[in-house]
Amino acid sequence: MAMNENVQQVLDWSVAEVGIPGIVAEVKDGDRTWFGTAGVADLQTGSPRRPGEYFHAGSSGKAFTAATLLTLEAEGRLSLDDTVDAHLPGVLDAGGYDGDKITIRHLLSNTSGLFPTGLAPEVSYRYATRSGFAQHRFDTFSTEELLRVAVSQPPVGAPGERFEYSNGGFYLAGAIIEKITGNSYADEVERTVTRPLGLTHTWVRPTTDTGYPTPHPRGYSHQFLKDGADPATLTPENWQSLMEEPGLPPLDVTELNSSLGYAAGNVVSTTADMIHFFNAMTAGSLLPPAQHRQMWTTISTEGSYWMPHTRYGLGLFEFDKQATGGRTLRGIGGSFWGTYFFAVGTLDGQHTVAVHTNTEWKSWDPMFKVIEAEFGISIGEKI
């Protein structure tokens, strides 16, 4: 664990240079653990970050959805090659989509052709600006509303054609879980994932919750468009140029309704629990071998507006070996207002680093620097 000093340096750099209010890292290497912090949990009080804090894990929840559906497949209740129409007839009869051609596998691998859901006007007009966020931060989305949002814009490609990150596919996946089991999405995640793994500090957040148990950091956001920017002009290509200018004070977004996440990412957890979950997904200790292989059958994300140097499985990702010098590293992660989490680890689930910041994703630099510090791999170098 000699390199943990280097990880601490990255945490300090992230606060000083990237502008992250507070950051934590937890490392598990065999039977040894290490925990480091930098910055603060609360900008008003200056209280430090600490172990065991609860946070919203963002799109890391996609892996919980994938694991639940893979468990249902192992139980003989569905196949990942089932079409959406086989379970949700008519739901995709809108916007040019074909529910007879889009499969559950397409949904979980982000290859369904569904457009990036965050660009839907129903979402962007509510939350794109500070004033809009303040007005709508406690809005509750029903599953029916989310399914309508998922198909509210035209397809970006044919099913299976290419990778395009879309929360809408996971909304459909969550609805399929509920249709097949007759249980809520949250209850099925508990039955198939959190309870078997003993994740006592992890759950799908109820739509009535707007806060977190103690301890938790305050969440801060700069994730807003400039004043006067029209969300209708937002695209995956231009969104960065429309974001508000740096230097503005962050908005405290700790209390909010996160039902917009649903099965695309609405899990509350801790770094320790997320390491335990991620290692189970990596090493295959939860899913049967056939389902584990499917989870890690990956596709290239090249050409998409997502994380560089990666391949995507079902709710998780793997770094391209051309970018890691031939070494296999897997990962999980996600961002939401006021929160960003990622974990990266080795194939055997024995060496993992998990990081949380109390602001949303700002750049890939903190992740890549942590990976270099902990694993000695500079992402992007070619073999």
Short mmCIF file of N, CA and C in Angstrom, two decimals, residues 22 48 53 78 105 122 137 170 188 190 216-217 233 258 281 287 350 354 380:
data_model
loop_
_atom_site.label_atom_id
_atom_site.label_comp_id
_atom_site.label_asym_id
_atom_site.label_seq_id
_atom_site.Cartn_x
_atom_site.Cartn_y
_atom_site.Cartn_z
N GLY A 22 -15.03 18.64 -1.30
CA GLY A 22 -14.52 17.58 -0.44
C GLY A 22 -14.45 16.26 -1.18
N PRO A 48 -14.90 18.16 8.33
CA PRO A 48 -14.17 17.33 7.38
C PRO A 48 -15.00 16.16 6.87
N GLU A 53 -19.68 7.83 5.30
CA GLU A 53 -20.68 8.79 4.86
C GLU A 53 -21.60 8.17 3.80
N LEU A 78 -36.78 -14.64 -17.45
CA LEU A 78 -36.65 -13.85 -18.66
C LEU A 78 -35.34 -14.20 -19.34
N ARG A 105 -30.99 -6.70 -23.52
CA ARG A 105 -29.53 -6.55 -23.63
C ARG A 105 -29.17 -5.20 -24.22
N GLU A 122 -38.29 17.99 -21.34
CA GLU A 122 -39.01 17.83 -20.08
C GLU A 122 -38.06 17.82 -18.89
N ARG A 137 -36.55 21.27 -7.72
CA ARG A 137 -35.67 20.31 -7.06
C ARG A 137 -36.42 19.22 -6.29
N PHE A 170 -32.52 2.32 -19.12
CA PHE A 170 -32.59 1.74 -17.78
C PHE A 170 -33.93 2.02 -17.11
N GLU A 188 -36.90 -5.56 -5.50
CA GLU A 188 -36.17 -6.58 -6.25
C GLU A 188 -34.66 -6.39 -6.16
N GLU A 190 -33.20 -5.19 -3.58
CA GLU A 190 -32.89 -5.69 -2.24
C GLU A 190 -32.84 -7.21 -2.23
N HIS A 216 -23.31 12.36 6.42
CA HIS A 216 -23.31 12.59 4.98
C HIS A 216 -22.69 13.95 4.69
N PRO A 217 -22.07 14.09 3.52
CA PRO A 217 -21.55 15.40 3.14
C PRO A 217 -22.66 16.25 2.54
N THR A 233 -31.28 24.05 -27.33
CA THR A 233 -30.12 24.01 -28.23
C THR A 233 -29.03 23.08 -27.72
N SER A 258 -34.69 12.67 -5.99
CA SER A 258 -33.86 12.04 -7.02
C SER A 258 -34.61 10.95 -7.78
N MET A 281 -19.22 -7.94 -8.35
CA MET A 281 -19.52 -7.90 -9.79
C MET A 281 -18.28 -8.24 -10.61
N LEU A 287 -23.29 -13.48 -9.26
CA LEU A 287 -24.01 -14.03 -10.41
C LEU A 287 -23.45 -15.39 -10.82
N GLN A 350 -9.58 -8.06 -5.89
CA GLN A 350 -8.75 -8.00 -4.69
C GLN A 350 -8.13 -6.64 -4.43
N ALA A 354 -12.04 3.32 -4.36
CA ALA A 354 -13.33 3.98 -4.53
C ALA A 354 -13.20 5.44 -4.11
N GLY A 380 -4.34 5.97 -21.19
CA GLY A 380 -4.15 6.66 -22.46
C GLY A 380 -2.84 6.32 -23.12
#
